Coordinates of C-alpha atoms in Angstrom, one line a residue:
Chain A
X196 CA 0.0 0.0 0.0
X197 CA 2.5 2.3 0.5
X198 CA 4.7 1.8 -2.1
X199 CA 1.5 2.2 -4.4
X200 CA 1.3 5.5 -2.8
X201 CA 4.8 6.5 -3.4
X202 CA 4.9 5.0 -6.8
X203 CA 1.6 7.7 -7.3
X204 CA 3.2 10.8 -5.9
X205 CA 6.4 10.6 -8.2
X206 CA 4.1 10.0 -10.8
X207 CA 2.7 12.9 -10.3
X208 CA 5.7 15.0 -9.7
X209 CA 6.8 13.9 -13.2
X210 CA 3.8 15.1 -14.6
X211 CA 4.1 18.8 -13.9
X212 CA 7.4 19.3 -15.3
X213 CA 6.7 17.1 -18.7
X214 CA 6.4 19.6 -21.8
X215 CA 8.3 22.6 -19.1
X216 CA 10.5 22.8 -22.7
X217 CA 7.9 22.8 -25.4
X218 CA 6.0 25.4 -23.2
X219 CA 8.0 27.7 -22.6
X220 CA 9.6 27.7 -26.0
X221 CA 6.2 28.2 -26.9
X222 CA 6.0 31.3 -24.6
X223 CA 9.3 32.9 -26.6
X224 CA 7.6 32.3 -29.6
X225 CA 4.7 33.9 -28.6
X226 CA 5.9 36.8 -26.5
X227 CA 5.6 40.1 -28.4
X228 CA 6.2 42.6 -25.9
X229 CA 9.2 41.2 -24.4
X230 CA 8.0 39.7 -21.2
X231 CA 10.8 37.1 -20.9
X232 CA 13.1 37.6 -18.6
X233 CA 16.5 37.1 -19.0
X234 CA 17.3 33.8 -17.2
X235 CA 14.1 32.1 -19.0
X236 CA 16.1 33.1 -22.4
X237 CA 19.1 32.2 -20.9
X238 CA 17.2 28.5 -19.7
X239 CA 16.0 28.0 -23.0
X240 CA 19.3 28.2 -24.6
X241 CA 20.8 25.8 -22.0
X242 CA 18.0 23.6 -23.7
X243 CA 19.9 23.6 -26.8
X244 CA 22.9 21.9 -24.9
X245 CA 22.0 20.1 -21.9
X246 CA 19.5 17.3 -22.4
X247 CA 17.6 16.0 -19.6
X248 CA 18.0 18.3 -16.6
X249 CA 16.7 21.3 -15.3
X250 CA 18.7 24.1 -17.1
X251 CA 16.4 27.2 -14.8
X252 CA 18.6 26.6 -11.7
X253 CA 21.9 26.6 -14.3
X254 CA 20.6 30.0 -15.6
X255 CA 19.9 31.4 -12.4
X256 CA 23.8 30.6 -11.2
X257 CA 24.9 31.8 -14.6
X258 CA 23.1 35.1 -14.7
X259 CA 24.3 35.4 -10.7
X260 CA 28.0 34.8 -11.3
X261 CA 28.4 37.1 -13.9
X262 CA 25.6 39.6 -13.5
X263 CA 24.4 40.3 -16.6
X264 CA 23.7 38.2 -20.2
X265 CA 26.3 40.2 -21.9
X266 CA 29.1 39.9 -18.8
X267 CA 28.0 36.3 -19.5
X268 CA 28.6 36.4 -23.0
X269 CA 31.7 37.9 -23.2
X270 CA 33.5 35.7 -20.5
X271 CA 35.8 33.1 -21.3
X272 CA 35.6 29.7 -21.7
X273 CA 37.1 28.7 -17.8
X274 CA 34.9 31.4 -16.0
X275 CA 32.1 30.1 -17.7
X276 CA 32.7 26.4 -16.9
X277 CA 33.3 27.2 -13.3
X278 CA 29.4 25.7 -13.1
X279 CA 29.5 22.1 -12.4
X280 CA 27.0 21.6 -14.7
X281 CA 28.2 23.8 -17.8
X282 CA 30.4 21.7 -19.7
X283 CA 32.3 22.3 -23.3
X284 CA 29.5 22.4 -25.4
X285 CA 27.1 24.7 -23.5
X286 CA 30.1 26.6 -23.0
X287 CA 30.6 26.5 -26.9
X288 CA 27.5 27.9 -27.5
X289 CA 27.6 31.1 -24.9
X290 CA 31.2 31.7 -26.9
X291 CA 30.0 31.4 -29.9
X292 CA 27.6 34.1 -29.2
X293 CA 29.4 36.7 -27.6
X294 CA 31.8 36.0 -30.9
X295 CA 29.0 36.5 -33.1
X296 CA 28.6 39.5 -31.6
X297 CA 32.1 41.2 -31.3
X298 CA 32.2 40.2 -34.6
X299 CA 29.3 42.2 -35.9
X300 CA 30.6 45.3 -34.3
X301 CA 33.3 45.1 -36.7
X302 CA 31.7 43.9 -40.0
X303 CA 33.0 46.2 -42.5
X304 CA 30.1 48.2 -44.8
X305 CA 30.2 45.6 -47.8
X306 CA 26.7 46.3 -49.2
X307 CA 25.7 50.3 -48.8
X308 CA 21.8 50.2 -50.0
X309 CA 21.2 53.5 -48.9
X310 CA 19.5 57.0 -50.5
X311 CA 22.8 57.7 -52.1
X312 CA 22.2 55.9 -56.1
X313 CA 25.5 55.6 -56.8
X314 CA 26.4 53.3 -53.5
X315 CA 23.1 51.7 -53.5
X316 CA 23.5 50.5 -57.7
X317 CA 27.1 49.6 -56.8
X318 CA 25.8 47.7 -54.2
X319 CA 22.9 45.9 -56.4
X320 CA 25.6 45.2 -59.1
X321 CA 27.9 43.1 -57.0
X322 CA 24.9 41.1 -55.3
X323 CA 23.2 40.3 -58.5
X324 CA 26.4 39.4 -60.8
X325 CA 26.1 35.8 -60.0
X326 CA 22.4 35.6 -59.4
X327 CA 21.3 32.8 -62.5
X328 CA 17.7 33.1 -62.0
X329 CA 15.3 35.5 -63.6
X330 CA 12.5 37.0 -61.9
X331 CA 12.1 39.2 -59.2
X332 CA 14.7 39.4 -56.0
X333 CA 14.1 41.5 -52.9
X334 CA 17.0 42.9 -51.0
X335 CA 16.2 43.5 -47.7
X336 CA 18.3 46.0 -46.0
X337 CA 18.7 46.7 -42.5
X338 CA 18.5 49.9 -40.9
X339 CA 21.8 51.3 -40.9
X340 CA 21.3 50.1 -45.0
X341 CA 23.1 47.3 -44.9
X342 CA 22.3 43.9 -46.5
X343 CA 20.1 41.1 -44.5
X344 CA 19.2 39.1 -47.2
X345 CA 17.8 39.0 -51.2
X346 CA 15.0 37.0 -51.4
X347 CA 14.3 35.8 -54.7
X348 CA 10.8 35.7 -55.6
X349 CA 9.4 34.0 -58.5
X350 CA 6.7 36.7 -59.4
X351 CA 5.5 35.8 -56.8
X352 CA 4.2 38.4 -54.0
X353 CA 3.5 36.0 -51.3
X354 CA 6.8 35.3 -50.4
X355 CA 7.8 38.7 -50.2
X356 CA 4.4 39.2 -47.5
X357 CA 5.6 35.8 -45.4
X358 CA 9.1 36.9 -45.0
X359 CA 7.7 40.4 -43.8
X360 CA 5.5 38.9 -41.7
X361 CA 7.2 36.6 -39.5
X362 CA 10.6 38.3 -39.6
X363 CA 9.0 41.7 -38.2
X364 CA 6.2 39.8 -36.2
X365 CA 8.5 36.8 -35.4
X366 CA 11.8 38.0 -34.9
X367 CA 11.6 41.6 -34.8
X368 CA 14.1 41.7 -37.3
X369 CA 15.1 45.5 -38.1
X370 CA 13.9 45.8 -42.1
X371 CA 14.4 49.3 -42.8
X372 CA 13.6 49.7 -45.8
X373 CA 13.7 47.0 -49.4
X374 CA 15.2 47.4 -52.9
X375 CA 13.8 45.5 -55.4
X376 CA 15.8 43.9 -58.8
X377 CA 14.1 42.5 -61.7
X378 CA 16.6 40.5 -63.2
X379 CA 15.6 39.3 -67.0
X380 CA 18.8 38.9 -69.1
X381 CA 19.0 40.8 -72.4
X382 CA 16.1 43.0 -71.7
X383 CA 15.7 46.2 -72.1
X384 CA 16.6 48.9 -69.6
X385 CA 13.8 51.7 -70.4
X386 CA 10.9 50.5 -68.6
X387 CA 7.1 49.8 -69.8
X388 CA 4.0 49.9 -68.8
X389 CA 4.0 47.0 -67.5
X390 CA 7.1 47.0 -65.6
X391 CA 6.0 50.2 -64.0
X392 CA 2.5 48.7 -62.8
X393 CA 4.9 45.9 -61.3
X394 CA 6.7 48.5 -59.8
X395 CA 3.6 50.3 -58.3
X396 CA 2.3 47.1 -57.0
X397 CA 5.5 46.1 -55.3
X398 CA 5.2 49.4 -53.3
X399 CA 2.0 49.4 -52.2
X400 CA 2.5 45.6 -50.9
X401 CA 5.6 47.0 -48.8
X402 CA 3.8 50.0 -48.2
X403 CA 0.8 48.1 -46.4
X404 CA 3.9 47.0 -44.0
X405 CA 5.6 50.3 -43.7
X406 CA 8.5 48.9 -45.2
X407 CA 9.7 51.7 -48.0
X408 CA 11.0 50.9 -51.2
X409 CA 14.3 52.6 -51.9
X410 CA 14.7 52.1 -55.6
X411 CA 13.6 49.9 -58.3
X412 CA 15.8 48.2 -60.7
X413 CA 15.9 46.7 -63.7
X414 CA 19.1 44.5 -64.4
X415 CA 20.1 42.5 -67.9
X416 CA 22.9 40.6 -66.0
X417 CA 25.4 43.3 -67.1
X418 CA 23.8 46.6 -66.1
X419 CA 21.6 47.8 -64.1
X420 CA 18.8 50.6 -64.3
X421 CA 17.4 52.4 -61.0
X422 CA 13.7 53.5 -62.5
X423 CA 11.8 55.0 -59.4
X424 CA 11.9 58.5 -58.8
X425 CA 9.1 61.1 -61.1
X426 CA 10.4 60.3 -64.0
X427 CA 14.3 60.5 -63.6
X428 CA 16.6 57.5 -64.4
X429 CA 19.4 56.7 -63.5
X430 CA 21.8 54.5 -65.1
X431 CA 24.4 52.6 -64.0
X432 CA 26.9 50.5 -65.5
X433 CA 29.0 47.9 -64.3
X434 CA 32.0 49.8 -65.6
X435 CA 30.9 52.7 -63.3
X436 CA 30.4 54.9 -65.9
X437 CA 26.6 56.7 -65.0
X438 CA 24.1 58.2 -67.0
X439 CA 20.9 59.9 -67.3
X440 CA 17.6 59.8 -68.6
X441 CA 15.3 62.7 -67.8
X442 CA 12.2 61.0 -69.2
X443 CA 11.6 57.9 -71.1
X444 CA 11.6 58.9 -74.8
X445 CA 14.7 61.3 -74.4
X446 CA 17.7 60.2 -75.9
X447 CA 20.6 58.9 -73.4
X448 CA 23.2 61.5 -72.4
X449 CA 25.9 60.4 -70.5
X450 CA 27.4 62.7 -67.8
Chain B
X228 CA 29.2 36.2 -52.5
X229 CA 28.1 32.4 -52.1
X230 CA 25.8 30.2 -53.5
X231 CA 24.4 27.4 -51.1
X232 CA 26.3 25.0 -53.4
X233 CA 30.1 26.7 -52.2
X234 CA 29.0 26.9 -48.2
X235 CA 28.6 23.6 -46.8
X236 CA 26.3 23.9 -43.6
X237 CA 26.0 20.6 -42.4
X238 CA 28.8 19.4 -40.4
X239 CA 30.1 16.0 -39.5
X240 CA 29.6 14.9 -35.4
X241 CA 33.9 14.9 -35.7
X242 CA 34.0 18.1 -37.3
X243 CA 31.3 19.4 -34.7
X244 CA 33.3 17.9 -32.1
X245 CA 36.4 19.4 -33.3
X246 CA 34.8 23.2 -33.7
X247 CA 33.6 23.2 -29.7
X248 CA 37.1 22.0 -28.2
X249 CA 38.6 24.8 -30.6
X250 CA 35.8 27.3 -29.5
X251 CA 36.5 26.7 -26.0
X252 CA 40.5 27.3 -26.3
X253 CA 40.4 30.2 -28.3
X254 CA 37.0 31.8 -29.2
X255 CA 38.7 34.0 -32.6
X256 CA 40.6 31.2 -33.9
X257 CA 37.0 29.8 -35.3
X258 CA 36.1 31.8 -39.0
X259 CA 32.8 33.4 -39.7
X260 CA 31.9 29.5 -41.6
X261 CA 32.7 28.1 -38.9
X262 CA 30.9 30.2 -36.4
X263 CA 28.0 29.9 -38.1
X264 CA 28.2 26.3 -38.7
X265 CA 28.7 25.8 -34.9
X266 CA 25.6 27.8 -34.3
X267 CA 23.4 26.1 -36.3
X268 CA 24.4 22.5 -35.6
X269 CA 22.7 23.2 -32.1
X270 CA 19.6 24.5 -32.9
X271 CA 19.1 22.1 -36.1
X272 CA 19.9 18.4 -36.7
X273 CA 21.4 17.5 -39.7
X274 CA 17.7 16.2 -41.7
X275 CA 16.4 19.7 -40.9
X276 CA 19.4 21.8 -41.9
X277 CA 19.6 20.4 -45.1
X278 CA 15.4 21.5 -45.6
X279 CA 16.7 25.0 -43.9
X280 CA 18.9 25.5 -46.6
X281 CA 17.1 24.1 -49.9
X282 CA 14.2 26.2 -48.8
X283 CA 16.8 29.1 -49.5
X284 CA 18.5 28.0 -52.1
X285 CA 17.0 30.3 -55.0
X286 CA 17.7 33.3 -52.8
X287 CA 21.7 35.1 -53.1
X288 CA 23.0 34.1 -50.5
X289 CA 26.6 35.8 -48.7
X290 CA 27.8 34.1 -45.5
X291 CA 29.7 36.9 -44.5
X292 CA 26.9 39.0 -43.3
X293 CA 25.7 36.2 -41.1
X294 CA 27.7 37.8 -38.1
X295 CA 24.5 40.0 -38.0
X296 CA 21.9 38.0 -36.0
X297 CA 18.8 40.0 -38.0
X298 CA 20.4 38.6 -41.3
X299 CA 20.5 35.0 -40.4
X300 CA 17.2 35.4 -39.2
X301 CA 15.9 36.8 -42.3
X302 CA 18.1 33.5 -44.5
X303 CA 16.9 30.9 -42.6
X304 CA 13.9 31.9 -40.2
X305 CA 10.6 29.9 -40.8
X306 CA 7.3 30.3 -38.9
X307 CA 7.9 26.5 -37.7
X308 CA 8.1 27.0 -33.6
X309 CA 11.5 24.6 -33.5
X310 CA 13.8 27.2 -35.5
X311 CA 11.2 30.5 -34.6
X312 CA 12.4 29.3 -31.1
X313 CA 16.1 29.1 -31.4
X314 CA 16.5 32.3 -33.8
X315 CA 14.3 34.1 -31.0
X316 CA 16.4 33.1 -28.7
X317 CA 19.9 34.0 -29.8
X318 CA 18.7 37.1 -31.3
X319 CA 16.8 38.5 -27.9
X320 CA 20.5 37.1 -26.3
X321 CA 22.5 38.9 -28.5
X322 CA 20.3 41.9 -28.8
X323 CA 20.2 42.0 -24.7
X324 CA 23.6 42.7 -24.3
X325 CA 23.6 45.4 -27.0
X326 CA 22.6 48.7 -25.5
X327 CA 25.9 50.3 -24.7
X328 CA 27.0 52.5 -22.2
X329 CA 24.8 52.5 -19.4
X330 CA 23.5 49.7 -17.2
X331 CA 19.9 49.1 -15.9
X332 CA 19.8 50.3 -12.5
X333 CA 22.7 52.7 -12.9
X334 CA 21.7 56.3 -11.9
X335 CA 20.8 58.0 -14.7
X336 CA 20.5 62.0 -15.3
X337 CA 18.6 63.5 -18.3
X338 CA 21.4 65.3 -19.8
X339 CA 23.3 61.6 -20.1
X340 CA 20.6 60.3 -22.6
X341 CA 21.0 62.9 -25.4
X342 CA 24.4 61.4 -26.0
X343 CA 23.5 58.0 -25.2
X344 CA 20.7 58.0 -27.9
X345 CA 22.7 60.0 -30.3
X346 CA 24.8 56.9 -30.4
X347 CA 22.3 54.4 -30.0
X348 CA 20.0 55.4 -32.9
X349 CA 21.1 58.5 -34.3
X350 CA 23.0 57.1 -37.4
X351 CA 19.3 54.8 -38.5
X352 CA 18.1 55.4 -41.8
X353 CA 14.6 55.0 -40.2
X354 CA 13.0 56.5 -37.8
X355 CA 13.0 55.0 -34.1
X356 CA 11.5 56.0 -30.9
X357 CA 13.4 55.1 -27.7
X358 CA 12.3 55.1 -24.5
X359 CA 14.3 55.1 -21.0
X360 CA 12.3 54.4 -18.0
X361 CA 13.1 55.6 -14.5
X362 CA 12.7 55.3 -11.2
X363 CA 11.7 57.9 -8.4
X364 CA 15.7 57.9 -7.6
X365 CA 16.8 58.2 -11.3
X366 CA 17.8 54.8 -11.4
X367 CA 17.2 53.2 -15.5
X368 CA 14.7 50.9 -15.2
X369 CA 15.0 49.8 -18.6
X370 CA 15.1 51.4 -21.9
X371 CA 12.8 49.9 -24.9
X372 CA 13.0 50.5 -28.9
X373 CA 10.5 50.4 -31.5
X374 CA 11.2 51.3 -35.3
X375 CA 9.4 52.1 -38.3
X376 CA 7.5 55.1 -36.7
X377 CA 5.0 56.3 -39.0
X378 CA 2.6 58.9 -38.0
X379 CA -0.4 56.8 -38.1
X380 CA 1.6 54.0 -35.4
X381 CA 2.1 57.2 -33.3
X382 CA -0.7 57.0 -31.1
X383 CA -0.7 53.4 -30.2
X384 CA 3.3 53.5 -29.7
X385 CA 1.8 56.2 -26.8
X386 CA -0.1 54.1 -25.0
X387 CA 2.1 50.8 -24.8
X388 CA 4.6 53.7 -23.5
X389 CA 2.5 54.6 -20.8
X390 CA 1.4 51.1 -20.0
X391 CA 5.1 50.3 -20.0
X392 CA 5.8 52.9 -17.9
X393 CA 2.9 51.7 -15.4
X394 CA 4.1 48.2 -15.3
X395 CA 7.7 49.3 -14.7
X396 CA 6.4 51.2 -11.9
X397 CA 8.6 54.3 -13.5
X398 CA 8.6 57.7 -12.1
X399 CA 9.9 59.5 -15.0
X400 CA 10.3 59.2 -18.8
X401 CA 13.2 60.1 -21.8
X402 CA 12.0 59.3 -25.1
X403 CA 13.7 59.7 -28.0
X404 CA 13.3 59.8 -32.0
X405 CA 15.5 59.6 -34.6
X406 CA 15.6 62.0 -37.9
X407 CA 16.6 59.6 -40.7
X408 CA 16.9 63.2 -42.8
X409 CA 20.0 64.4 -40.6
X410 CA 18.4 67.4 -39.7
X411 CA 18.0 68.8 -36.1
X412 CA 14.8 70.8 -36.6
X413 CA 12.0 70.0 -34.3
X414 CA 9.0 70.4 -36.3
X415 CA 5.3 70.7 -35.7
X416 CA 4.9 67.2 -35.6
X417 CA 7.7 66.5 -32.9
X418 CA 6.2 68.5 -30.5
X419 CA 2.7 67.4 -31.1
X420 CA 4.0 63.5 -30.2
X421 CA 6.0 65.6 -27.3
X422 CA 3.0 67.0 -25.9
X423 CA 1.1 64.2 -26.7
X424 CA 3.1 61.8 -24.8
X425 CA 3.2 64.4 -21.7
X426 CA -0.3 64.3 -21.6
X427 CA -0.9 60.8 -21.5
X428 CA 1.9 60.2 -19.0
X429 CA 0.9 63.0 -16.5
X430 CA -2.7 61.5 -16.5
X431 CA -1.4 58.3 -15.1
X432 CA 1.1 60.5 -12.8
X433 CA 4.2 60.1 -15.0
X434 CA 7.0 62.8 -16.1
X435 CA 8.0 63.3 -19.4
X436 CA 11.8 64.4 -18.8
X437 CA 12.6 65.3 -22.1
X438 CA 12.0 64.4 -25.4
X439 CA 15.4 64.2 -27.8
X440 CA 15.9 64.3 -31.5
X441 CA 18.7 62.6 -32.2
X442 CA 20.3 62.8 -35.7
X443 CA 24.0 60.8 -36.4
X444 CA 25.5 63.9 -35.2
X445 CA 24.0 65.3 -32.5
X446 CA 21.2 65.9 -30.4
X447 CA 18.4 68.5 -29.2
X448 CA 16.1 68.5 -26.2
X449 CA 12.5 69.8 -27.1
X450 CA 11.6 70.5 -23.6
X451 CA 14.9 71.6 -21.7
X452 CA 16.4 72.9 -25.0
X453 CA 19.5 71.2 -24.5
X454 CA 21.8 70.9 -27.5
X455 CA 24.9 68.8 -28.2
X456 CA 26.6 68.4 -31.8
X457 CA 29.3 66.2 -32.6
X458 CA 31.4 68.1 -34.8
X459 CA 35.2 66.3 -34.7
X460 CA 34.2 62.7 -35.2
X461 CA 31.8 63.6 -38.1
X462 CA 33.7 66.4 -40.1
X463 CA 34.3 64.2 -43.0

């Protein structure tokens, strides 16, 4: 009888804390306004690298030895592993982290999209010289108008919404602003009607996320044309020469 | 820049192996490939990796911008929970231990937090409000950031200020705003949000400090007209 009664309170004990993982990873994922504190983040990372035990009382020691998640970050490998229970490969993880980070402080500007054309087109031209598909690419550019990523897109718009969605909504990524390349080789540089509808639909799909368009271009897989702008055009070549077109049927004059 | 093809994501349990006792002897000896490689392997196994990275494979992709957290995010984020879960986590991590310079529950006076958001958003090429919370004793409660501040978000940006404020138990507020233009000049709209924000605060019996502009350069304080320009670091 009493070992029945035993046997039912452990069984119950191990109950409460079945799913603890799942749930509160569920809680991160869920958490828009930044409720989690920093030893639940720091717990759910520990899940990542130690299986099997409870990784909140690990946190709590961690965050207590060194004070604060970036003291923690930036420690070193023995400091960190002064924890019984943090061993090489938790340890591997908080390094590669604060390493991560010291090395994004001193990324050097490779991709410049910003409201300067000539950066931004220089910029386009080296990210699209070995693109091989055709179709529409959206570069997504950070906010200090950097490069995150250049999504291609197929013609198709809904992939462009996803990404917005659940990397704002998800991840609170920082988009500040998009560029947008419409890569068809040998084409023509001097936009259509139809290219400029694409163009106006393209906006007002980023626009519905507050996500402005910097430029639109049109690139043949040598050169590139910036289009958007009342009726200016700027054109770039891979060369670096530049020209301009004040208005579509004007001939080219190169400055 | 890469194609998925000439970056090889997956690694080998020896090669995995190998990366965590180098990692743990010397942290810079690792490159960004390998970094990244390391970083993954915990969050993914091997079967989902490889799905991670087909789903991306028609996009450009250039593995050295993947030291920034809000581009891997943005390569290889999905709305499945597993990798919404990890991403989330290293990013809040890393983004946790970003804002510089002063430390929650450090005593904090106003005329600190012109600089301090001169540096911390100034140079944005959108604008971004940031807010500093504080105690009765000027000690930082916190400080919060929220971008892409279009007129029309305005108004409900005030009120998760104030509820923030309320749930922080703050005495007093900073905020700040960036002007992606570069310019210092307060206009109409500034110190409509200004007063705005007062009002809102002062009804639930919170001060507004001050309300900075905050350009790359410098700074300027609507309400206490301070002013600070950097003119030596940003001559050229």
């Amino acid at each position: 009888m009493t070992n029945k009664f035993k046997d039912k309170n452990d069984h119950a004990k191990k109950n409460v804390h079945v799913g603890h993982r799942t749930r509160l990873k569920h809680k991160l994922v869920n958490d828009s306004s930044e409720t989690i504190e920093p030893h639940e983040l720091l717990e759910i990372l520990l899940f990542y690298c130690i299986a099997r035990r409870n990784t909140n009382e690990i946190a709590h020691e961690l965050l207590d030895s060194f004070g604060s998640l970036s003291n923690l970050i930036n420690a070193n490998s023995e400091d960190i592993k002064n924890n019984f229970y943090v061993k090489d490969s938790s340890a591997a993880l908080i390094l590669a982290l604060g390493e991560m980070k010291r090395r994004r402080n001193k990324m050097a500007e490779k991709y410049c999209f910003s409201f300067d054309y000539k950066r931004c087109s220089n910029s386009v031209l080296k990210l699209m010289k070995n693109a091989d598909r055709e179709g529409v690419y959206v570069i997504w550019v950070n906010r200090s108008g950097g490069l995150l990523s250049a999504t291609y897109l197929a013609n198709d718009a809904k992939r462009l919404e996803e990404k917005l969605f659940f990397c704002r909504n998800l991840f609170d990524v920082g988009v500040g602003g998009a560029v947008i390349v419409d890569f068809s080789k040998n084409c023509s540089l001097i936009p259509g009607n139809i290219v400029l509808e694409k163009m106006k639909a393209y906006e007002e799909k980023l626009d519905l996320y507050s996500v402005p368009m910097f430029e639109y271009y049109l690139f043949n897989g040598k050169k590139v044309a910036g289009i958007r702008g009342n009726n200016k055009y700027n054109l770039f070549f891979v060369s670096g020469e530049s020209a301009t077109i004040t208005n579509i049927h004007s001939k080219i004059s190169f400055l | 820049m890469m194609k998925s093809d000439d970056f090889e994501i997956v690694l080998s349990k020896e090669e995995r192996a190998n990366l965590i006792k180098q990692i743990n002897h010397d942290s810079s000896s690792l490159s960004d490939e390998q970094l990244i490689q390391l970083i993954l392997s915990f969050g993914f196994r091997e079967k989902d990796l490889k799905k991670v990275w087909k789903k991306a494979e028609n996009d450009i992709i250039d593995p050295s911008i993947f030291m920034d957290i809000d581009a891997l995010c943005m390569c290889f984020g999905s709305r499945d929970e597993k990798s919404a879960a990890f991403f989330k986590t290293i990013k809040r991590i890393i983004d946790a231990s970003d804002v510089p310079d002063i430390k929650i529950g450090s005593i904090c006076f106003v005329d600190d937090f012109g600089p301090f958001f001169r540096d911390y958003i100034g140079g944005e090429l959108i604008e971004n409000l940031c807010v500093a919370y504080l105690s009765g004793d000027d000690r930082l409660l916190g400080i919060r950031r929220y971008t892409n501040l279009e007129h029309s978000y305005v108004q409900s940006r005030v009120m998760e200020i104030v509820k923030e404020a309320i749930s922080r138990n703050a005495y007093k507020v900073v905020i700040a705003h960036n002007h992606s233009s570069g310019s210092l000049f307060c206009s109409n709209a500034d110190y409509r949000l200004t007063k705005s924000v007062g009002a809102e605060l002062n009804a639930a019996g919170i001060i507004l400090e001050e309300h900075f502009i905050v350009t790359k350069i410098g700074y300027v304080g609507i309400l206490k007209h301070s002013f600070g320009v950097l003119k030596d670091k940003y001559d050229k």
